[in-house]
Coordinates of C-alpha atoms and ligand atoms in Angstrom, one line a residue:
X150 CA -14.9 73.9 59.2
X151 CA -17.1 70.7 60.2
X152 CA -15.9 69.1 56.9
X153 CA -12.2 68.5 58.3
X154 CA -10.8 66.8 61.6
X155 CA -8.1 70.0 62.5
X156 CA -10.9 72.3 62.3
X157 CA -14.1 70.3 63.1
X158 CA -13.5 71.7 66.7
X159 CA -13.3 75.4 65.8
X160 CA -16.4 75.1 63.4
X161 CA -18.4 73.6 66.5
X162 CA -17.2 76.7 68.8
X163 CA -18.8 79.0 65.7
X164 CA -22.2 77.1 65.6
X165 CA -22.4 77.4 69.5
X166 CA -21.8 81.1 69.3
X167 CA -23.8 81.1 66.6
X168 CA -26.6 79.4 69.0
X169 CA -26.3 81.4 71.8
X170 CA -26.6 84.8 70.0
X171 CA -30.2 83.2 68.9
X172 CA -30.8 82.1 72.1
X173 CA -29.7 85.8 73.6
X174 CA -31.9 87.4 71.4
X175 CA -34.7 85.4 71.5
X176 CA -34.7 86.1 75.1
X177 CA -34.9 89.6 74.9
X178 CA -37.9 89.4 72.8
X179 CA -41.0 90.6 74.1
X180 CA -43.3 88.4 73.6
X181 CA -41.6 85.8 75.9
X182 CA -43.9 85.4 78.7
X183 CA -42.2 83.9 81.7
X184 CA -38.2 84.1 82.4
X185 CA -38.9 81.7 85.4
X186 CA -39.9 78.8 83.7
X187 CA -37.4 79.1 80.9
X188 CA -35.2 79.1 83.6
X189 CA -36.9 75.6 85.1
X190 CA -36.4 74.7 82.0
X191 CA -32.4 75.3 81.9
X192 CA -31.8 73.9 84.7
X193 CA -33.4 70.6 84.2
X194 CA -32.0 70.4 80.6
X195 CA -28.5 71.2 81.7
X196 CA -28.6 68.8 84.4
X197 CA -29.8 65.9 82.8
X198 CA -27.7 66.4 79.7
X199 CA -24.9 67.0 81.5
X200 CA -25.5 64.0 83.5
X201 CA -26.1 61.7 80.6
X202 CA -22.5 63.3 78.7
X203 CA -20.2 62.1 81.8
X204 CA -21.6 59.0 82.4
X205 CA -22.4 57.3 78.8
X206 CA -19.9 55.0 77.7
X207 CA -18.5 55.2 74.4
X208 CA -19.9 52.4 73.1
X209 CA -23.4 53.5 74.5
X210 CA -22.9 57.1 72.2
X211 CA -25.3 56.2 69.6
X212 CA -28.0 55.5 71.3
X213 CA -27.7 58.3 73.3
X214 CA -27.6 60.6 70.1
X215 CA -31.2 58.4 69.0
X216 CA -32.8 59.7 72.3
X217 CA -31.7 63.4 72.2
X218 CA -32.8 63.5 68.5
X219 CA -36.1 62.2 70.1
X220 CA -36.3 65.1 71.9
X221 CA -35.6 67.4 69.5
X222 CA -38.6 66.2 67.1
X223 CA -40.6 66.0 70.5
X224 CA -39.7 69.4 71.1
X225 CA -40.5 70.9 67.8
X226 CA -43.9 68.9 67.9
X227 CA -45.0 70.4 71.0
X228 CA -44.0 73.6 69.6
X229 CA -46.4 73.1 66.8
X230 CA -49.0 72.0 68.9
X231 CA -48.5 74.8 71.2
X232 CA -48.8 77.6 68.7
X233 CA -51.7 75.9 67.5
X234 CA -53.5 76.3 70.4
X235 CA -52.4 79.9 70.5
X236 CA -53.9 80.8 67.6
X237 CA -57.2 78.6 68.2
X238 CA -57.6 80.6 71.6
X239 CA -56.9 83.8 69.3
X240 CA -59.6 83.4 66.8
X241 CA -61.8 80.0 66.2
X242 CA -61.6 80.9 62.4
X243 CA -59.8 78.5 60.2
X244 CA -55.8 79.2 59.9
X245 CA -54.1 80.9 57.0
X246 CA -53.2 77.9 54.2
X247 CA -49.4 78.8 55.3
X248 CA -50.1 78.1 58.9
X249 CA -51.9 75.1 59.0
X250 CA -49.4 73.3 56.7
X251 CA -45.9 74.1 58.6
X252 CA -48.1 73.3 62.0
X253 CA -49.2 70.2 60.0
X254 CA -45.6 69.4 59.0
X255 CA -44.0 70.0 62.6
X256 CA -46.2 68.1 64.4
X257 CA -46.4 65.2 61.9
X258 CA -42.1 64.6 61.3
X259 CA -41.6 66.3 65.0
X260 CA -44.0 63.1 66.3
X261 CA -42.2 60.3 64.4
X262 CA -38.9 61.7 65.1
X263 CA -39.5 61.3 68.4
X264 CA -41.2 58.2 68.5
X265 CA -38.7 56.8 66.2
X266 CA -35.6 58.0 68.1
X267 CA -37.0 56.2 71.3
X268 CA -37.7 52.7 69.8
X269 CA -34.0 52.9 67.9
X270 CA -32.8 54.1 71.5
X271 CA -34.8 51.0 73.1
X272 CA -33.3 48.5 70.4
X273 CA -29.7 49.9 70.5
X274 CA -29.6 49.7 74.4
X275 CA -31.2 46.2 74.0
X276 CA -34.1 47.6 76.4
X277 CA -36.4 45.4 73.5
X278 CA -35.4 42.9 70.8
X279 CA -32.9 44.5 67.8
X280 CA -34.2 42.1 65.6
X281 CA -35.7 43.9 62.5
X282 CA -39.5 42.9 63.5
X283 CA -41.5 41.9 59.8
X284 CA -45.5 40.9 59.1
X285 CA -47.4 40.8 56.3
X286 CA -48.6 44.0 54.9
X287 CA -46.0 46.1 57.1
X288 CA -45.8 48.6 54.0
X289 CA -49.5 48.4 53.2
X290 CA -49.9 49.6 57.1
X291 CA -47.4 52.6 57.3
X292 CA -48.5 53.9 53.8
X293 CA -52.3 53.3 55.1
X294 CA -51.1 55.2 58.4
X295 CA -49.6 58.0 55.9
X296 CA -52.8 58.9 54.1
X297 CA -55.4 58.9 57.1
X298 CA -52.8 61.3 58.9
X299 CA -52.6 63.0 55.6
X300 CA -56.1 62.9 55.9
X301 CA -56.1 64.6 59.5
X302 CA -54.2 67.7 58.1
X303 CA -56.1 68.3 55.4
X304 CA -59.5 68.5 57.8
X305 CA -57.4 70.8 60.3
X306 CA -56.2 73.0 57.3
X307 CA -60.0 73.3 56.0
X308 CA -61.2 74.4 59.8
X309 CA -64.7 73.5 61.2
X310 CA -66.4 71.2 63.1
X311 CA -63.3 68.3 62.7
X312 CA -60.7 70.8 62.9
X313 CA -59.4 69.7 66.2
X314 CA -60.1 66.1 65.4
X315 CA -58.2 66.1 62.4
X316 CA -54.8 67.8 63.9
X317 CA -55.2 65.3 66.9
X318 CA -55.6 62.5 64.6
X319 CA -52.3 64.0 62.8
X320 CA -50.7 64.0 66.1
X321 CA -51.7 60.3 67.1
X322 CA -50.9 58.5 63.8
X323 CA -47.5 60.3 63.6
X324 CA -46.4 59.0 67.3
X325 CA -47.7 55.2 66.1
X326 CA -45.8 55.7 62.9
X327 CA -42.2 56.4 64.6
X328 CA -42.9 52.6 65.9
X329 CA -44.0 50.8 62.9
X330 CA -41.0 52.7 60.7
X331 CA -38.4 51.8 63.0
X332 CA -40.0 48.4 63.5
X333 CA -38.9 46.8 60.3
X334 CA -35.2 48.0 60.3
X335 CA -32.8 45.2 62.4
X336 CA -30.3 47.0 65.5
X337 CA -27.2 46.9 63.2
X338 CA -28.9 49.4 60.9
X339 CA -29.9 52.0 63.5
X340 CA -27.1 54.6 63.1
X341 CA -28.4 54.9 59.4
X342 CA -31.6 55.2 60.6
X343 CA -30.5 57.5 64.0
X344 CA -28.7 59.6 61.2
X345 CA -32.4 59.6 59.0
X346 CA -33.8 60.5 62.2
X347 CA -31.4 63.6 63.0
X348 CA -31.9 64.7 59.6
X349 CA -35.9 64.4 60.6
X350 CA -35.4 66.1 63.3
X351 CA -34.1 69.0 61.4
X352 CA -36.3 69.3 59.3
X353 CA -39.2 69.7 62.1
X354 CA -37.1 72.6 63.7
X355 CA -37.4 74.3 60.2
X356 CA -41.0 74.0 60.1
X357 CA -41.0 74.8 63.6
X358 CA -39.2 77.8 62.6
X359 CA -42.2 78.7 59.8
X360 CA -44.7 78.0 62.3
X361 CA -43.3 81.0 64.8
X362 CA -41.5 83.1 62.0
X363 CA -38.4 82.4 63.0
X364 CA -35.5 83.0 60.9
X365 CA -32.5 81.2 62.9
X366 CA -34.8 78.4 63.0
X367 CA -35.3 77.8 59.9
X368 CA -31.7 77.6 58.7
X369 CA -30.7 76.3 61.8
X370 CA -33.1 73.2 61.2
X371 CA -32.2 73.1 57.4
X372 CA -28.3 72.6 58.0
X373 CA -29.5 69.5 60.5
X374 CA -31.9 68.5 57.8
X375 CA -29.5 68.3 55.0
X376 CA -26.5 67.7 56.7
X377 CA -28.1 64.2 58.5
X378 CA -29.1 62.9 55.2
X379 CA -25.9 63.6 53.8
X380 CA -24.3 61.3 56.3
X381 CA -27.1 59.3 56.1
X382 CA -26.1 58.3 52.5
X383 CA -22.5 58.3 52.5
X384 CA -23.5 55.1 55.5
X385 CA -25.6 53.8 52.8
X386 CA -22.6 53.6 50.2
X387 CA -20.3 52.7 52.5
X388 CA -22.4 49.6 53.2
X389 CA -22.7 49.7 49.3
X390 CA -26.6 49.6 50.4
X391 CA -29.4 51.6 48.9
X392 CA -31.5 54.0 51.7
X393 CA -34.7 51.6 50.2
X394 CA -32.9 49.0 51.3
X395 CA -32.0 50.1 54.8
X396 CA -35.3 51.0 55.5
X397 CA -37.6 48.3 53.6
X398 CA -35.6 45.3 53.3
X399 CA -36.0 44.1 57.0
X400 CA -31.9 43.4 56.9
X401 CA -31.1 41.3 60.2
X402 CA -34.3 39.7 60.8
X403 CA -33.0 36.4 60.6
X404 CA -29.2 35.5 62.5
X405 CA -27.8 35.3 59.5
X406 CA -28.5 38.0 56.4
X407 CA -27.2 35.6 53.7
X408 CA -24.6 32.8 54.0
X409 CA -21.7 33.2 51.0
X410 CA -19.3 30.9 50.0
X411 CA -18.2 28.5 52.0
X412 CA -13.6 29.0 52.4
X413 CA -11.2 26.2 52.9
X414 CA -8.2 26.8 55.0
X415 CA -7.0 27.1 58.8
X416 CA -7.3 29.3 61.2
X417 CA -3.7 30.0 62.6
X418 CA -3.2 31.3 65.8
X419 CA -0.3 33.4 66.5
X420 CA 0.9 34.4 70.1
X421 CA 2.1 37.6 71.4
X422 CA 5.8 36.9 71.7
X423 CA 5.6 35.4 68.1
X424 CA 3.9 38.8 67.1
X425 CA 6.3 41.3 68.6
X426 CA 8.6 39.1 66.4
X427 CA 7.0 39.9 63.2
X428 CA 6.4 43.3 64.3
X429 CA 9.9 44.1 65.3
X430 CA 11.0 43.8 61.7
X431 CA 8.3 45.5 60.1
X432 CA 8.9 49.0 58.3
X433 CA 5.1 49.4 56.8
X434 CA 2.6 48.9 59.5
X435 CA -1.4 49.2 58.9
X436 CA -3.7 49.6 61.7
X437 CA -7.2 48.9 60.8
X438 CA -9.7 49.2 64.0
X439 CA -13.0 48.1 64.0
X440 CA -16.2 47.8 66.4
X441 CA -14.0 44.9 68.4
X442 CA -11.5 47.6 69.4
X443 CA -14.6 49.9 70.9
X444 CA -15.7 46.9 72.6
X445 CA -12.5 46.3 74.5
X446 CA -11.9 50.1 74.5
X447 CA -8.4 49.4 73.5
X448 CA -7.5 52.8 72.1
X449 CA -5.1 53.6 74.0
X450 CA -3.2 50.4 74.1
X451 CA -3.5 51.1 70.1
X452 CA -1.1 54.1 70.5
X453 CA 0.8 53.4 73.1
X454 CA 1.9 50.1 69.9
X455 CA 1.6 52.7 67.3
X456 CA 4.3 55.1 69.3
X457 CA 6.5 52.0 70.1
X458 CA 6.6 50.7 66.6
X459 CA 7.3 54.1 65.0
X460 CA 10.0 54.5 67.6
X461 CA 11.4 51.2 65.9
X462 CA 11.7 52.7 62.6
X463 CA 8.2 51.4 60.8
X464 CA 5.8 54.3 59.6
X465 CA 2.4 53.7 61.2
X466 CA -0.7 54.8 59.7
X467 CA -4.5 54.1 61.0
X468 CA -7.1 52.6 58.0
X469 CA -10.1 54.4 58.8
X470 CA -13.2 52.8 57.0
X471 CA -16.1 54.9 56.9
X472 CA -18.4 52.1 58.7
X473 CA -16.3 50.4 61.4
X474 CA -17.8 50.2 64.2
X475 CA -21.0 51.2 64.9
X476 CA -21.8 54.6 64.1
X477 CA -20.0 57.5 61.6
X478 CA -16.8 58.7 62.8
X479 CA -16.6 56.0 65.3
X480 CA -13.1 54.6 65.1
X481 CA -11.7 59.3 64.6
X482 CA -13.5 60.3 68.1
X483 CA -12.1 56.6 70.1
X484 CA -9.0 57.5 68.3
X485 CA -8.9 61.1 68.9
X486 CA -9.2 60.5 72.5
X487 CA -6.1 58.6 72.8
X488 CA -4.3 61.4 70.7
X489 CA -3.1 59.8 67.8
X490 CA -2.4 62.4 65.4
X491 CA -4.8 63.2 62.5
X492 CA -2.6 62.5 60.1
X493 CA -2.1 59.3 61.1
X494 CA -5.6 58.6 60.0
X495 CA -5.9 57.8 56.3
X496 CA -8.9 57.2 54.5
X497 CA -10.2 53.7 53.5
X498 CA -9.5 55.1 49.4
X499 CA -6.2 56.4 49.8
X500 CA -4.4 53.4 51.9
X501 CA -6.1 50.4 49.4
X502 CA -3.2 51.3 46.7
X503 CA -0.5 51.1 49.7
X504 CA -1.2 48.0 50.7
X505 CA 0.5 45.2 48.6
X506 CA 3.3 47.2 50.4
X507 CA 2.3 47.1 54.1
X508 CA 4.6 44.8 55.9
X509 CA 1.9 44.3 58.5
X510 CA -1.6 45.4 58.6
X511 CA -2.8 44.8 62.8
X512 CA -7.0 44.2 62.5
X513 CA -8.1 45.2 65.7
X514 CA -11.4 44.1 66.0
X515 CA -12.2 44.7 62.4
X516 CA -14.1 42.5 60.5
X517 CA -16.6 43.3 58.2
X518 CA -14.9 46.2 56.4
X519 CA -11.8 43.8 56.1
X520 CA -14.0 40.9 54.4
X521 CA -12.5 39.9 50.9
X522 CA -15.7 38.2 49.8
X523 CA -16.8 41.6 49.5
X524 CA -14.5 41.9 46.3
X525 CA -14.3 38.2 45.3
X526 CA -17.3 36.6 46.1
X527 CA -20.1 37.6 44.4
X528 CA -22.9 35.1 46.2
X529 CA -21.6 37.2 49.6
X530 CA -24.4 39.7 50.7
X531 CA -21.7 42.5 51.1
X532 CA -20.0 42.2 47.7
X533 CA -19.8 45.4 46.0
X534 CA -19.1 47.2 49.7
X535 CA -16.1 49.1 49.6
X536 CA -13.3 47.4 52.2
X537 CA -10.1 47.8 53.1
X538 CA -7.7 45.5 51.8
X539 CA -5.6 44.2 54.2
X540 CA -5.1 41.1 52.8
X541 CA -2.9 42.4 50.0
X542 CA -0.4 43.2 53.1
X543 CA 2.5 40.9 53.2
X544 CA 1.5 39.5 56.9
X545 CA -1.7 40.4 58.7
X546 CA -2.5 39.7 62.2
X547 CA -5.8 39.9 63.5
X548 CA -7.2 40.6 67.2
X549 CA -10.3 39.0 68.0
X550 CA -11.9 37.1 70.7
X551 CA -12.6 33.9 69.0
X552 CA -15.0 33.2 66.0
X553 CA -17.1 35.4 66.2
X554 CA -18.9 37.0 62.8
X555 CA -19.1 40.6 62.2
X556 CA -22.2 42.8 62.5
X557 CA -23.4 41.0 58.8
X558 CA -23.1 37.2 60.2
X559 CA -20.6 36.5 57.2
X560 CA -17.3 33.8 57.7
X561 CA -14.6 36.0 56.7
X562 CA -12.2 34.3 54.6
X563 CA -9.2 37.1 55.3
X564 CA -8.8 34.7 58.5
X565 CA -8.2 31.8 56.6
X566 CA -5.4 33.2 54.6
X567 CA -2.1 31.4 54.6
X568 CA -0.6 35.0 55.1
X569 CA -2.8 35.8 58.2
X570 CA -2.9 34.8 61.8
X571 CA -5.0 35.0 64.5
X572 CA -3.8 36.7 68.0
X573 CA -7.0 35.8 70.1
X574 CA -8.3 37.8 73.2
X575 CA -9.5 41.0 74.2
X576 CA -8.0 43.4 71.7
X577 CA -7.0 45.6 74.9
X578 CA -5.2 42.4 76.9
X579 CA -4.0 41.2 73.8
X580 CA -2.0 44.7 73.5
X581 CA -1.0 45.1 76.5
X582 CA 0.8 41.4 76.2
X583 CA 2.5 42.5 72.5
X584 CA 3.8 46.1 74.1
X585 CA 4.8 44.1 77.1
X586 CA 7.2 41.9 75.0
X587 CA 8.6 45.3 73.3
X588 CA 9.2 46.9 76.6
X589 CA 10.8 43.4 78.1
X590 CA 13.1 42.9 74.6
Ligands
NAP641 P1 -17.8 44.0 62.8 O1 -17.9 43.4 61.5 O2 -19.0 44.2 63.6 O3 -16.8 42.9 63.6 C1 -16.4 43.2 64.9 C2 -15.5 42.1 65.4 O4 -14.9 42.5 66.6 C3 -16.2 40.8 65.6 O5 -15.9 39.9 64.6 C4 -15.7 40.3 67.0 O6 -15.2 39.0 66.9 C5 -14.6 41.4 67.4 N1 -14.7 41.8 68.8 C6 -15.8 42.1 69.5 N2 -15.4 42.4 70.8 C7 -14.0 42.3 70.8 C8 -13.1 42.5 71.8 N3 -13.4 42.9 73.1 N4 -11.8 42.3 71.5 C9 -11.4 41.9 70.3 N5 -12.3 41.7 69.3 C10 -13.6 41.9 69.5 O7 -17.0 45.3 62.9 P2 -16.4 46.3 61.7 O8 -15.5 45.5 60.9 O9 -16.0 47.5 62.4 O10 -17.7 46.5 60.8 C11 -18.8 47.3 61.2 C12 -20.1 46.7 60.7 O11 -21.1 47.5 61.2 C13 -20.2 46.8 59.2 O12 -20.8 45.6 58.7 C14 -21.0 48.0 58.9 O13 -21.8 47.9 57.7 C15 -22.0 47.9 60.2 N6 -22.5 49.2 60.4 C16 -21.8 50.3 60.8 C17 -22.3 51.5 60.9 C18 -21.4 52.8 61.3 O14 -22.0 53.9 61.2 N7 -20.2 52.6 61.6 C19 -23.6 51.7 60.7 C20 -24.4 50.6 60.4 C21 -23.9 49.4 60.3 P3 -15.1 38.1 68.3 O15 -16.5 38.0 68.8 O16 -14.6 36.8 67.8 O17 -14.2 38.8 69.2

């Protein structure tokens, strides 16, 4: 059910039930030992993540999703360390092989999920620098890091005098290594990385589930595992980037990731009187939004053009590109909330072969995923990435501020083209001005 739009809501009901049976029964197990503080516990959760859910703006979502991931790897780390303690109290002996490695596991990916998801929130919310942050012998470090926590486990798994010292070494080098992963990887990469992270997160929750035999748990922390890195990789083709790439290559540590070709031509503006006049005539219209329209949060300035052109006569449909914006499903959910049908949304591979016969493709915002040096220029550091083409429409009209690059830093030479123009402005105020010439014709 997750796998469509129409029924992505239903499927979400399912997993919640799903959820709160667990919950339900877990609670009626006997070996919980105090109601009162798992009701302390409800409380505060509910509060503040209902708090944090009515007041985060939408272009503030994925950083909020980085720090509740956080808390889900913190939550299956203390979990871990918890039980741990449990069964040290229980017997001093050394724990069953089994044991020791899920409580090794959980409280290893549990600690850098967390610390992770907090530095991607702190870049993302611009609390610290979203440069991607390089030194010499970065890898050398986190691989170093690696094997003395690797180290750590295998001295708590053998029991003894260093038992302790080695899970709390574990515990300590997997907080430092959430930092010095996420440290390499620039801002505009973090809703791979927040993805890797959810996926992380999962997978501590499943060894969380070993750890205290539980069976919802497990599979419960499986389908985040292997459903996040899913996602995570369709980002990476989308951005026709490898994962190694994302997370090594220190992308966005300089302004500018790579400069291209150089294109001749003119920017020409266009104004909104002259574009209601091109738009009154048009029977093919294209919208393709991007992370300019979440910006202006000019969604529903978007339909209320989309209802007013169809009302004309043209067919509208919405380019979705699987990477505009700035996280996955971006441009559905601003979309969705401004009711424009689903089927209105088509797909980056099924619109391309439509477009030589789009009257008009509207760029709202869009610029990256709309970059032709991705297909023609092969110096460009985004050629090979998947775009729409909306410069095979017959006119294309683009809403944008000014000249202002795209998340890469690339000149994009769709803006150039002697069959495009340029309506500058807030996407949101320049709509209003284009529905107001409609409305006053
Ligand atoms: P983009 O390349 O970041 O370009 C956005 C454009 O919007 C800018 O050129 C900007 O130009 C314009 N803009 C900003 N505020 C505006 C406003 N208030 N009104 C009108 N225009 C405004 O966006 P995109 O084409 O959506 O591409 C997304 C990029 O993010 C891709 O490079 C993708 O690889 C990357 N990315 C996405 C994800 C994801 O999950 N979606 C994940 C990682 C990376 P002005 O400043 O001139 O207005």
């Amino acid at each position: 059910m997750l796998g469509n739009a129409e029924t992505a809501r239903r499927g979400n009901l399912v997993s919640a039930v799903g959820m709160l049976l667990a919950v339900v029964v877990t609670l009626l197990a006997k070996q919980i030992l105090s109601y009162e503080w798992i009701l302390v516990g409800i409380v505060a959760g509910s509060l503040v993540g209902y708090v944090a859910a009515v007041r985060v703006k939408m272009t503030a979502m994925p950083e909020m999703v980085a720090l509740f991931n956080g808390f889900g790897g913190l939550a299956s780390m203390l979990v871990g360390w918890s039980e741990y303690e449990r069964l040290h109290l229980a017997s001093p002996d050394a724990l069953p092989l089994f044991i020791s490695t899920t409580i090794f596991l959980t409280v290893l990916i549990g600690g850098i999920t967390f610390t992770g998801s907090v530095y991607a929130f702190l870049k993302l919310a611009e609390w610290v620098s979203g440069r991607a942050l390089l030194f010499r012998g970065q890898h050398m470090l986190n691989l170093a890091l690696t094997v003395v926590a690797i180290a750590g486990g295998v001295l708590f798994a053998m029991g003894g005098d260093y038992e302790r010292a080695g899970f709390f070494a574990a515990v300590a080098i997997s907080l430092l290594l959430g930092f010095t992963i996420v440290m390499p990887i620039g801002g505009g990469d973090m809703p791979v990385v927040i993805s890797m992270l959810n996926s992380l997160s999962g997978l501590a929750a499943a060894a969380a589930g070993f750890v205290i035999g539980n069976n919802v748990l497990v599979v419960a922390g499986c389908l985040v595992g292997t459903s996040g890195m899913i996602l995570t990789l369709i980002m990476c083709k989308a951005m026709n980037r490898t994962m190694v790439n994302v997370l090594f290559s220190g992308f966005g540590a300089t302004a500018a990731t790579g400069k291209g070709t150089a294109f001749a031509g003119e920017l020409k503006p266009i104004s909104p009187g002259d574009t209601y006049a091109v738009l009154e005539t048009a029977r093919q219209v294209v919208i393709v939004p991007g992370y300019g329209m979440a910006v202006s949060q000019a969604q529903h300035q978007v339909k209320e053009l989309a209802d007013i052109l169809e009302k004309n006569g043209a067919e509208v449909r919405f380019a979705i590109h699987p990477v505009a914006g700035r996280m996955p499903g971006h441009m559905n959910v601003l979309l969705a909330e401004a009711n424009v049908p689903y089927e209105q949304l088509v797909e980056m591979a099924a619109i391309n072969p439509m477009m030589p016969q789009v009257d008009v493709a509207i760029v709202i915002g869009a610029n990256d995923v709309v970059n032709p040096a991705a297909i023609n220029d092969k110096s460009s550091p985004i050629h090979g990435m998947p775009i729409v083409n909306a410069h095979e429409a017959r006119t294309v009209i683009c809403l944008k501020r000014g000249k202002g690059a795209g998340f890469s830093g690339l000149e994009n030479q769709l803006f150039l083209l002697p069959n495009t123009r340029m309506l500058y402005g807030d996407a949101k105020v320049s709509l209003q001005a284009v529905v107001s010439e409609f409305k006053g014709n």
